[in-house]
JSON list of N, CA and C in Angstrom, two decimals:
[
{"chain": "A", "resi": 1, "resn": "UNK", "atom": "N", "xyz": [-11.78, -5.44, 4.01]},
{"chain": "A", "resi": 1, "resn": "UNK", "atom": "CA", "xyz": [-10.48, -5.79, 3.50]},
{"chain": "A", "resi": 1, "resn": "UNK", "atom": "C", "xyz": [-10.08, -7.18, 4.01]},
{"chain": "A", "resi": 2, "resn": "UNK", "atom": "N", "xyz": [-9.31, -7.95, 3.12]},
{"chain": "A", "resi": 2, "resn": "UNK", "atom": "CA", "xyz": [-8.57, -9.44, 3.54]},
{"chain": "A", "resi": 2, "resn": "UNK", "atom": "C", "xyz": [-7.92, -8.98, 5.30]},
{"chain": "A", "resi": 3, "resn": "UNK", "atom": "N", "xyz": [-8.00, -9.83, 5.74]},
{"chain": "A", "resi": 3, "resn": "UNK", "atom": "CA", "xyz": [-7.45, -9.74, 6.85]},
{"chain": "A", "resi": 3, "resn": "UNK", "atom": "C", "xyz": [-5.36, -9.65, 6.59]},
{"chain": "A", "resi": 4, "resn": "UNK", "atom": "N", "xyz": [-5.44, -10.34, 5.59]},
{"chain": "A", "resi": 4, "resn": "UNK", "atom": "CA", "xyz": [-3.75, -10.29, 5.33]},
{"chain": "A", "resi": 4, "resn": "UNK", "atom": "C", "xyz": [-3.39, -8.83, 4.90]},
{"chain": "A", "resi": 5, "resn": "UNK", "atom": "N", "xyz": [-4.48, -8.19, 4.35]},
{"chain": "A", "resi": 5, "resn": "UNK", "atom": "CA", "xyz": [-3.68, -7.28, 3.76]},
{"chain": "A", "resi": 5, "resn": "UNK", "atom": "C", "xyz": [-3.90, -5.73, 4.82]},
{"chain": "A", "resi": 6, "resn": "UNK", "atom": "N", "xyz": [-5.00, -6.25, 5.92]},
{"chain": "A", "resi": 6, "resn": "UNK", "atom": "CA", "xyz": [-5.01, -5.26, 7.37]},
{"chain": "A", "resi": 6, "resn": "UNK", "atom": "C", "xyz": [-3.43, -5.49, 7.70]},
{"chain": "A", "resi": 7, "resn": "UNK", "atom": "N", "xyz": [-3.05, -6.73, 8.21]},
{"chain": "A", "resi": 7, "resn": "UNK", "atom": "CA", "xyz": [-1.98, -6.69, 8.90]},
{"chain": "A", "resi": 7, "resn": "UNK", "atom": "C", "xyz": [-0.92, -6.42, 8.15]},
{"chain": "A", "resi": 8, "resn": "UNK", "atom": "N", "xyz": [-0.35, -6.44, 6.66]},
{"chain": "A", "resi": 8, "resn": "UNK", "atom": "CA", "xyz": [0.27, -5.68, 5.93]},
{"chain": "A", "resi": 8, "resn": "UNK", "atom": "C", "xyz": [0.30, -4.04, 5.56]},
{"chain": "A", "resi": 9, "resn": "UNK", "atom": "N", "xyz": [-0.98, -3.25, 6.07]},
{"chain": "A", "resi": 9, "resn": "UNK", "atom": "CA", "xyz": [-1.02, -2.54, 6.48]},
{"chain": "A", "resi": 9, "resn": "UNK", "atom": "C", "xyz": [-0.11, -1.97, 7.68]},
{"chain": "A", "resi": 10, "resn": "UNK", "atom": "N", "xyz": [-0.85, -2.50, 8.79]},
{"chain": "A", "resi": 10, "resn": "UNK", "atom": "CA", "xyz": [0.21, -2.54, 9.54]},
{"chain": "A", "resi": 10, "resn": "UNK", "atom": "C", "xyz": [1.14, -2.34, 10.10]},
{"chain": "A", "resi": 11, "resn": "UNK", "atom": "N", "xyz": [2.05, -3.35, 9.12]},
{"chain": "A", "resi": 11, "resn": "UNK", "atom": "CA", "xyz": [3.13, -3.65, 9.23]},
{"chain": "A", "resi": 11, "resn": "UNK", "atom": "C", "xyz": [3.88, -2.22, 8.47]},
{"chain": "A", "resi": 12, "resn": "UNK", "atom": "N", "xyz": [3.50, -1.75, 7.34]},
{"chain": "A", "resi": 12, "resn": "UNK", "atom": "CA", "xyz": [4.22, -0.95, 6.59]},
{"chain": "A", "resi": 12, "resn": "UNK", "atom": "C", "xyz": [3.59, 0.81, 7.19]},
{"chain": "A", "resi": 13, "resn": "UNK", "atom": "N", "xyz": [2.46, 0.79, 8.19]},
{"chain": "A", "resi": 13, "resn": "UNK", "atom": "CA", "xyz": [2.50, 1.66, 8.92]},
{"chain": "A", "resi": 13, "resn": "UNK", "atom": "C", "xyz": [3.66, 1.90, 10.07]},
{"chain": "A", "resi": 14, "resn": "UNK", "atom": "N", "xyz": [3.88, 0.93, 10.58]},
{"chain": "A", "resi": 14, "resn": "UNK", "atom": "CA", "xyz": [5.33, 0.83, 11.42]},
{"chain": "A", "resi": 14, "resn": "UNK", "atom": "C", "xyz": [6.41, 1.15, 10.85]},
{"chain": "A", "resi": 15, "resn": "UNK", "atom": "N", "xyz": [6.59, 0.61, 9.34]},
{"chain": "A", "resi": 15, "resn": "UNK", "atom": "CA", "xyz": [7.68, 1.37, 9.19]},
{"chain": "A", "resi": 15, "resn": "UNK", "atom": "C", "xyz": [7.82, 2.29, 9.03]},
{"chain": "A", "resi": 16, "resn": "UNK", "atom": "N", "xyz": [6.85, 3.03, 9.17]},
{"chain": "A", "resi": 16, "resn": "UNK", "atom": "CA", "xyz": [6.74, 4.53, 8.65]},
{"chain": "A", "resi": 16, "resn": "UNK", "atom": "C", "xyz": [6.49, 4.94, 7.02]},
{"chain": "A", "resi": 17, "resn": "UNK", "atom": "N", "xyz": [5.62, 3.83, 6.62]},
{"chain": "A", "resi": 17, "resn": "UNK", "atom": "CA", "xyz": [5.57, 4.37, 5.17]},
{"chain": "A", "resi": 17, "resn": "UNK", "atom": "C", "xyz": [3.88, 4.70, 4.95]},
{"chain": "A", "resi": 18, "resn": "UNK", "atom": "N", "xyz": [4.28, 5.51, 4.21]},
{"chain": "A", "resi": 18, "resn": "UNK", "atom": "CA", "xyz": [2.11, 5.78, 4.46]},
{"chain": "A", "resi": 18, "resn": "UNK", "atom": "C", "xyz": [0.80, 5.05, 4.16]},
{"chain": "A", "resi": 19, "resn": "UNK", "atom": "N", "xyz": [0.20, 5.36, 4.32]},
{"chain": "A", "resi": 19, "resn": "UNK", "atom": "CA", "xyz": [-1.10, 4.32, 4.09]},
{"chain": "A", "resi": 19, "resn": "UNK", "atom": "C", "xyz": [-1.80, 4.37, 2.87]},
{"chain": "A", "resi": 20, "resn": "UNK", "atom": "N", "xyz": [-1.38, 5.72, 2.18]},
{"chain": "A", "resi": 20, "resn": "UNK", "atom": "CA", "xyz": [-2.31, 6.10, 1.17]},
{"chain": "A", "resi": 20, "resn": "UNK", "atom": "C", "xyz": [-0.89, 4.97, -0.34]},
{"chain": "A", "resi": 21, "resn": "UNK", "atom": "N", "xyz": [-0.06, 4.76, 0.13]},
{"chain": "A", "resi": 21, "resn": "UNK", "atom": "CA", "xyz": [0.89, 4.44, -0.40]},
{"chain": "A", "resi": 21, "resn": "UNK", "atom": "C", "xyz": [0.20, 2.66, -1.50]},
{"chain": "A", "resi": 22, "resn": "UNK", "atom": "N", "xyz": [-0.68, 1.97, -0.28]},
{"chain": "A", "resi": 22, "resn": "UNK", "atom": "CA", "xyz": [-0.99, 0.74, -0.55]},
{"chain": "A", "resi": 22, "resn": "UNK", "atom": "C", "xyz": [-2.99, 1.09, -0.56]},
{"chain": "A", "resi": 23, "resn": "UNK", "atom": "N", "xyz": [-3.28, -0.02, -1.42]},
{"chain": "A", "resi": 23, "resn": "UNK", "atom": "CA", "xyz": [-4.56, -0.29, -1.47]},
{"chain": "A", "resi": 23, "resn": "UNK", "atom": "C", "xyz": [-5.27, -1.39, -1.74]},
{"chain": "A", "resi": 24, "resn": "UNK", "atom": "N", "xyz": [-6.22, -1.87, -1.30]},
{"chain": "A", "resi": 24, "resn": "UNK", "atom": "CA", "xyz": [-7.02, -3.07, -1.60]},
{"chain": "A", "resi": 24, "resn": "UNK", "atom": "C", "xyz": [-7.97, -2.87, -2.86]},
{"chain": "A", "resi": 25, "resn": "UNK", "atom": "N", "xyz": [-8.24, -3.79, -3.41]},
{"chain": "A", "resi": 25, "resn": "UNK", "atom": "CA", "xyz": [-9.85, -3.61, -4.40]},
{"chain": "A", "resi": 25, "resn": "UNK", "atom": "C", "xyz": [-10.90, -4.50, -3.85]},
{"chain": "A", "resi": 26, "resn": "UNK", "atom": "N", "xyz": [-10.38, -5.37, -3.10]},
{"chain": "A", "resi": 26, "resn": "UNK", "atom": "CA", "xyz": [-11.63, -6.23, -2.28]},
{"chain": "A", "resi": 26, "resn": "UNK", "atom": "C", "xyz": [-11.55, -7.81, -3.15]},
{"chain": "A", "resi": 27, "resn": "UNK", "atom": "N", "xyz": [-12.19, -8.13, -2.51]},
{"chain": "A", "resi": 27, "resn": "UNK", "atom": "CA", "xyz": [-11.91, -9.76, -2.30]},
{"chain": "A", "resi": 27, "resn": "UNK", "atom": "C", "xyz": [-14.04, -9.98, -3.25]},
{"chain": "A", "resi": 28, "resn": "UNK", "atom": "N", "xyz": [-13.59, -10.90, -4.25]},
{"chain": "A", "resi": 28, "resn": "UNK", "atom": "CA", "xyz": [-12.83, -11.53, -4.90]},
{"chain": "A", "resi": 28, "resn": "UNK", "atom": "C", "xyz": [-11.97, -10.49, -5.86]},
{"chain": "A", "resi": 29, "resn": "UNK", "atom": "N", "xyz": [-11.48, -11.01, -6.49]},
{"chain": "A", "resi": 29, "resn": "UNK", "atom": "CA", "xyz": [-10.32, -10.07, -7.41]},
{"chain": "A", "resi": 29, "resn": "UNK", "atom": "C", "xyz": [-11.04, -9.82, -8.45]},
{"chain": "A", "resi": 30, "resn": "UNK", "atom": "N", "xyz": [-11.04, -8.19, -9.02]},
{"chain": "A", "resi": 30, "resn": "UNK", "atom": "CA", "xyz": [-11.80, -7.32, -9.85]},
{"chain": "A", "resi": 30, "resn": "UNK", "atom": "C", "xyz": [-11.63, -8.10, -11.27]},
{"chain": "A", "resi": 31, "resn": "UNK", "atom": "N", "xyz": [-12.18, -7.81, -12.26]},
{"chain": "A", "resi": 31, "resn": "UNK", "atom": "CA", "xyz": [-12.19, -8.41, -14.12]},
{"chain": "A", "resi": 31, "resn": "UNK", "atom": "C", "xyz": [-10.74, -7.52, -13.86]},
{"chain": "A", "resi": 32, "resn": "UNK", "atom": "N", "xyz": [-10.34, -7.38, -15.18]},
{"chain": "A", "resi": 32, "resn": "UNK", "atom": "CA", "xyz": [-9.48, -7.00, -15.81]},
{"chain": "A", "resi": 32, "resn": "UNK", "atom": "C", "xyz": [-9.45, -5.47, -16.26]},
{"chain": "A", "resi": 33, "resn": "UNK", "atom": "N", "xyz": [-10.63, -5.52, -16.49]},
{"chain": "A", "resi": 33, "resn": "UNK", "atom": "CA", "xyz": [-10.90, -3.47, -16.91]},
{"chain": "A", "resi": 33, "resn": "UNK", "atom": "C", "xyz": [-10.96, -2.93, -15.56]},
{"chain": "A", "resi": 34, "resn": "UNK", "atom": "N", "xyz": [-11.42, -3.57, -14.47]},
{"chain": "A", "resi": 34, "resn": "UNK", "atom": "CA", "xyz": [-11.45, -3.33, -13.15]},
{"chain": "A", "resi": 34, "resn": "UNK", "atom": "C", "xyz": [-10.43, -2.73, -12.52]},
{"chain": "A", "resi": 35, "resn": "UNK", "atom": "N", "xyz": [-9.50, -3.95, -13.01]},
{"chain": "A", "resi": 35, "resn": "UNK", "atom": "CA", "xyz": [-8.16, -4.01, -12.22]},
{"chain": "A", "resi": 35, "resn": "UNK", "atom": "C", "xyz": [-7.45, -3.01, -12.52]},
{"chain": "A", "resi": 36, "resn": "UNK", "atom": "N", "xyz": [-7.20, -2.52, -14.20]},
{"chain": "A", "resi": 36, "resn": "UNK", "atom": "CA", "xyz": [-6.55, -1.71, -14.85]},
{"chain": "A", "resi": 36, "resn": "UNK", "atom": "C", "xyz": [-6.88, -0.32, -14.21]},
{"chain": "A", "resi": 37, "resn": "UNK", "atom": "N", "xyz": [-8.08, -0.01, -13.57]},
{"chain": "A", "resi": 37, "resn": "UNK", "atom": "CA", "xyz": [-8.42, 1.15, -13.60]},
{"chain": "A", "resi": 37, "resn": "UNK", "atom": "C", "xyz": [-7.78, 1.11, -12.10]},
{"chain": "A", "resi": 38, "resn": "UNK", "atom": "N", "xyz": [-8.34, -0.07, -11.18]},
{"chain": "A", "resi": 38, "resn": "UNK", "atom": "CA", "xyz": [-7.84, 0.37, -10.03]},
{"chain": "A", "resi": 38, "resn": "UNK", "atom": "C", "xyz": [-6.23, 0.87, -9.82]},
{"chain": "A", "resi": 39, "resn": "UNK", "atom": "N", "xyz": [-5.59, 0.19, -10.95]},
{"chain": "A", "resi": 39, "resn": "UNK", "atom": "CA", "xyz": [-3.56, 0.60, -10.67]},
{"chain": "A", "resi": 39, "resn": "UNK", "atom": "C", "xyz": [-3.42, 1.46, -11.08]},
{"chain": "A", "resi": 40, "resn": "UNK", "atom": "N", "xyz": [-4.08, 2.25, -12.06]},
{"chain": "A", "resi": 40, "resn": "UNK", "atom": "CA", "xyz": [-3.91, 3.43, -12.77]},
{"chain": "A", "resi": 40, "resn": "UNK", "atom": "C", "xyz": [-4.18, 4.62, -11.74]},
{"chain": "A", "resi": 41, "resn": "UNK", "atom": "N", "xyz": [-5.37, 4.14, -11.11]},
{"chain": "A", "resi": 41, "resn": "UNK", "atom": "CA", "xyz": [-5.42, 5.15, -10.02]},
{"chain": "A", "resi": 41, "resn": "UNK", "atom": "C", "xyz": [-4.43, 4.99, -8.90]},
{"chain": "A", "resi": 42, "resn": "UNK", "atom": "N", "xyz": [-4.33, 3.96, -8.53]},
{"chain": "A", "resi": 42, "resn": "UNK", "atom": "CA", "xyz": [-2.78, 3.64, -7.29]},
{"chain": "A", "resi": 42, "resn": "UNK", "atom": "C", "xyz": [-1.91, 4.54, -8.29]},
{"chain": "A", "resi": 43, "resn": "UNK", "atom": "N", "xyz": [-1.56, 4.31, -8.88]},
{"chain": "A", "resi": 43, "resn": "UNK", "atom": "CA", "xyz": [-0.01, 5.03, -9.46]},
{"chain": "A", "resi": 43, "resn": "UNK", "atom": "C", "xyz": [0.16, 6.17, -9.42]},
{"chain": "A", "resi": 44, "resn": "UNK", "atom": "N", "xyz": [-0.93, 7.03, -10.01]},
{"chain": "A", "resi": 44, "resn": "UNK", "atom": "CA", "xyz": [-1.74, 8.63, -10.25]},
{"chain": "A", "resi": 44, "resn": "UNK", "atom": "C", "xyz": [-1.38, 8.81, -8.28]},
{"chain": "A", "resi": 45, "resn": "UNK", "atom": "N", "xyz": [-2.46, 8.33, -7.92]},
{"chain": "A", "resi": 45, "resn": "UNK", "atom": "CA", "xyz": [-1.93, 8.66, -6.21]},
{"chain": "A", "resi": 45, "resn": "UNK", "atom": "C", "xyz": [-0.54, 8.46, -5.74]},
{"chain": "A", "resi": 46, "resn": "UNK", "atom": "N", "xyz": [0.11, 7.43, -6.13]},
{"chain": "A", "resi": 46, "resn": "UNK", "atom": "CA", "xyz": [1.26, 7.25, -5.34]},
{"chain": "A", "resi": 46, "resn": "UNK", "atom": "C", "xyz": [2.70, 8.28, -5.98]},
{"chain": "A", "resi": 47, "resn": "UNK", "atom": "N", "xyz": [2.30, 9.11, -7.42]},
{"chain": "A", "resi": 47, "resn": "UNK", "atom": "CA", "xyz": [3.29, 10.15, -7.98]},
{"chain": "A", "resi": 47, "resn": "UNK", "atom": "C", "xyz": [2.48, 11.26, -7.55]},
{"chain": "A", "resi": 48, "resn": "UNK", "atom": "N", "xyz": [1.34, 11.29, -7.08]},
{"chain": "A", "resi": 48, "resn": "UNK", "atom": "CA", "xyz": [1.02, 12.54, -6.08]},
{"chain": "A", "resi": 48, "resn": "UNK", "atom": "C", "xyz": [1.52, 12.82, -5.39]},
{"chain": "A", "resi": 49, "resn": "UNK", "atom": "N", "xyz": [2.32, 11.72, -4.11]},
{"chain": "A", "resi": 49, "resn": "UNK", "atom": "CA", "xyz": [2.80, 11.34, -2.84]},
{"chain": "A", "resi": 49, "resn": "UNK", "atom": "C", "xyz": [3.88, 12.05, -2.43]},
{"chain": "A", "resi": 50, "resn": "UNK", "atom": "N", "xyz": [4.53, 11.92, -4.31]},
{"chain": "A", "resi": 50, "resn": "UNK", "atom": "CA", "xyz": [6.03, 12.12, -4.48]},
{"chain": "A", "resi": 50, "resn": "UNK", "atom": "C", "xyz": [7.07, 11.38, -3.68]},
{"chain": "A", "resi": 51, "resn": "UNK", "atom": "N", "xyz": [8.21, 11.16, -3.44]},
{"chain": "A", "resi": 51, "resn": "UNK", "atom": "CA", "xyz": [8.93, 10.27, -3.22]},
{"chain": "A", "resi": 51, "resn": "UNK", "atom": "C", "xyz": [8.65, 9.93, -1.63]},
{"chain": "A", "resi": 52, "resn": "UNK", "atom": "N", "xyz": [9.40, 8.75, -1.48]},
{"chain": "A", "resi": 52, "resn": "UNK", "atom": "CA", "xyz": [9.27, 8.01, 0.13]},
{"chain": "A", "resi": 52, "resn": "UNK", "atom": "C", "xyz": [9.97, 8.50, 0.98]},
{"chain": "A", "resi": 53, "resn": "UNK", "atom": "N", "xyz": [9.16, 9.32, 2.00]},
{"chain": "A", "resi": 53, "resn": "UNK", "atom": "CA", "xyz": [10.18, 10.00, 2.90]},
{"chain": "A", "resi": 53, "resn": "UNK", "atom": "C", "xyz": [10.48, 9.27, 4.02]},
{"chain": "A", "resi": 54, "resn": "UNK", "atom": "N", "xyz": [11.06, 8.08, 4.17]},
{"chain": "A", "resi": 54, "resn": "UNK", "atom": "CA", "xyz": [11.30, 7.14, 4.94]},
{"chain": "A", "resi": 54, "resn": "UNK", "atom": "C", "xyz": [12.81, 7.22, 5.90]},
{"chain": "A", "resi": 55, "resn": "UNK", "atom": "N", "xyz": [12.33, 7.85, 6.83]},
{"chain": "A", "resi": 55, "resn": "UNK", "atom": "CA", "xyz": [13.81, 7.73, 8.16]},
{"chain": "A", "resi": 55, "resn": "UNK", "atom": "C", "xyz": [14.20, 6.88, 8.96]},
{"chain": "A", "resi": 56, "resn": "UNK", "atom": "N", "xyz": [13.06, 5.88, 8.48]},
{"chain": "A", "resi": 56, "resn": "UNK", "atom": "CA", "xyz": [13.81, 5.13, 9.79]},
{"chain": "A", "resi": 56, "resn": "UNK", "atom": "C", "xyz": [14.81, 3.82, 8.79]},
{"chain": "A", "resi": 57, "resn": "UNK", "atom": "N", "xyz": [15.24, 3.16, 9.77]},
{"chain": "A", "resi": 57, "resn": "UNK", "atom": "CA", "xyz": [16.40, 2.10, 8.96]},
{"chain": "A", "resi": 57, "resn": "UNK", "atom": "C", "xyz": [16.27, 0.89, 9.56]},
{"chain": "A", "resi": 58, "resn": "UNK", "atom": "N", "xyz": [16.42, -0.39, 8.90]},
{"chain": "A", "resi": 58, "resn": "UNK", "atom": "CA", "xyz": [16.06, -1.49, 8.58]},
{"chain": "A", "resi": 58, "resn": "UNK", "atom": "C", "xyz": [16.02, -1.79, 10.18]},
{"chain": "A", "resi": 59, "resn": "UNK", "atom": "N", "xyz": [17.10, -1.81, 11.26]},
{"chain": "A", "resi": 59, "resn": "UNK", "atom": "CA", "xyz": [17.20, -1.95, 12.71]},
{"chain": "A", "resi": 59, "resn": "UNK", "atom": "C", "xyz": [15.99, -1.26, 13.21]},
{"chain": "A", "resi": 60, "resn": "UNK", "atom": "N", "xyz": [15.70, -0.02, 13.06]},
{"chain": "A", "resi": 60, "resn": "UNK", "atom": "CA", "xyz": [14.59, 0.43, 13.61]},
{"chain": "A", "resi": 60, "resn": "UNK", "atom": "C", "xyz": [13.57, -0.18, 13.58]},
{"chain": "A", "resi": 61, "resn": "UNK", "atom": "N", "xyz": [13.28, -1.14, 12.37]},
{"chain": "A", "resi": 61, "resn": "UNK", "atom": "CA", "xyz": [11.84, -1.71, 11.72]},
{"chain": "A", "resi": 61, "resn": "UNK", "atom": "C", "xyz": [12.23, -3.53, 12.47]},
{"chain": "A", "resi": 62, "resn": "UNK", "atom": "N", "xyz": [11.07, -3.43, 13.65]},
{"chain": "A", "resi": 62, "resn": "UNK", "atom": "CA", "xyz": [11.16, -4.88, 14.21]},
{"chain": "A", "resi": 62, "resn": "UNK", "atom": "C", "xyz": [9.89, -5.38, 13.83]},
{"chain": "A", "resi": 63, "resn": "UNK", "atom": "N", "xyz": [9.76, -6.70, 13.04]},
{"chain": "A", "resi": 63, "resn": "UNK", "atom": "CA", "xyz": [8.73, -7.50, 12.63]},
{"chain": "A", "resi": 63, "resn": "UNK", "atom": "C", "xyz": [8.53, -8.49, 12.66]},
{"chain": "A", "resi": 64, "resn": "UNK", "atom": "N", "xyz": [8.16, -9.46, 13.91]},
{"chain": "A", "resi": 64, "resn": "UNK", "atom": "CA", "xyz": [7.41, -10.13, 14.27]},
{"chain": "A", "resi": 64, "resn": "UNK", "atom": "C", "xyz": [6.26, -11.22, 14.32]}
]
């Protein structure tokens, strides 16, 4: 994975939001039929997830 998008990881692990939430396709960036398939599947997963059960609040989340 890009190193930017480890530490965006991260970052949105701290806030408490999940991991399965975000995804990479890898470096260089997929064709187009590629791509389509990869968001189709992000989306399919992320209405699996069902909504963001997120407690903590903007003060809680320090970023650095």
């Amino acid at each position: 994975m890009p190193p930017r998008f480890n530490l965006l990881k991260r970052v949105v692990k701290e806030m408490g939001i999940e991991d399965d939430r975000s995804a990479s396709s890898g470096s260089p960036p997929p064709r187009a039929t590629r791509l389509r398939t990869v968001m189709i599947d992000m989306v399919e997963k992320v209405r699996a997830l069902g909504p963001l059960n997120w407690n903590a609040s903007l003060e809680e989340v320090a970023v650095s």
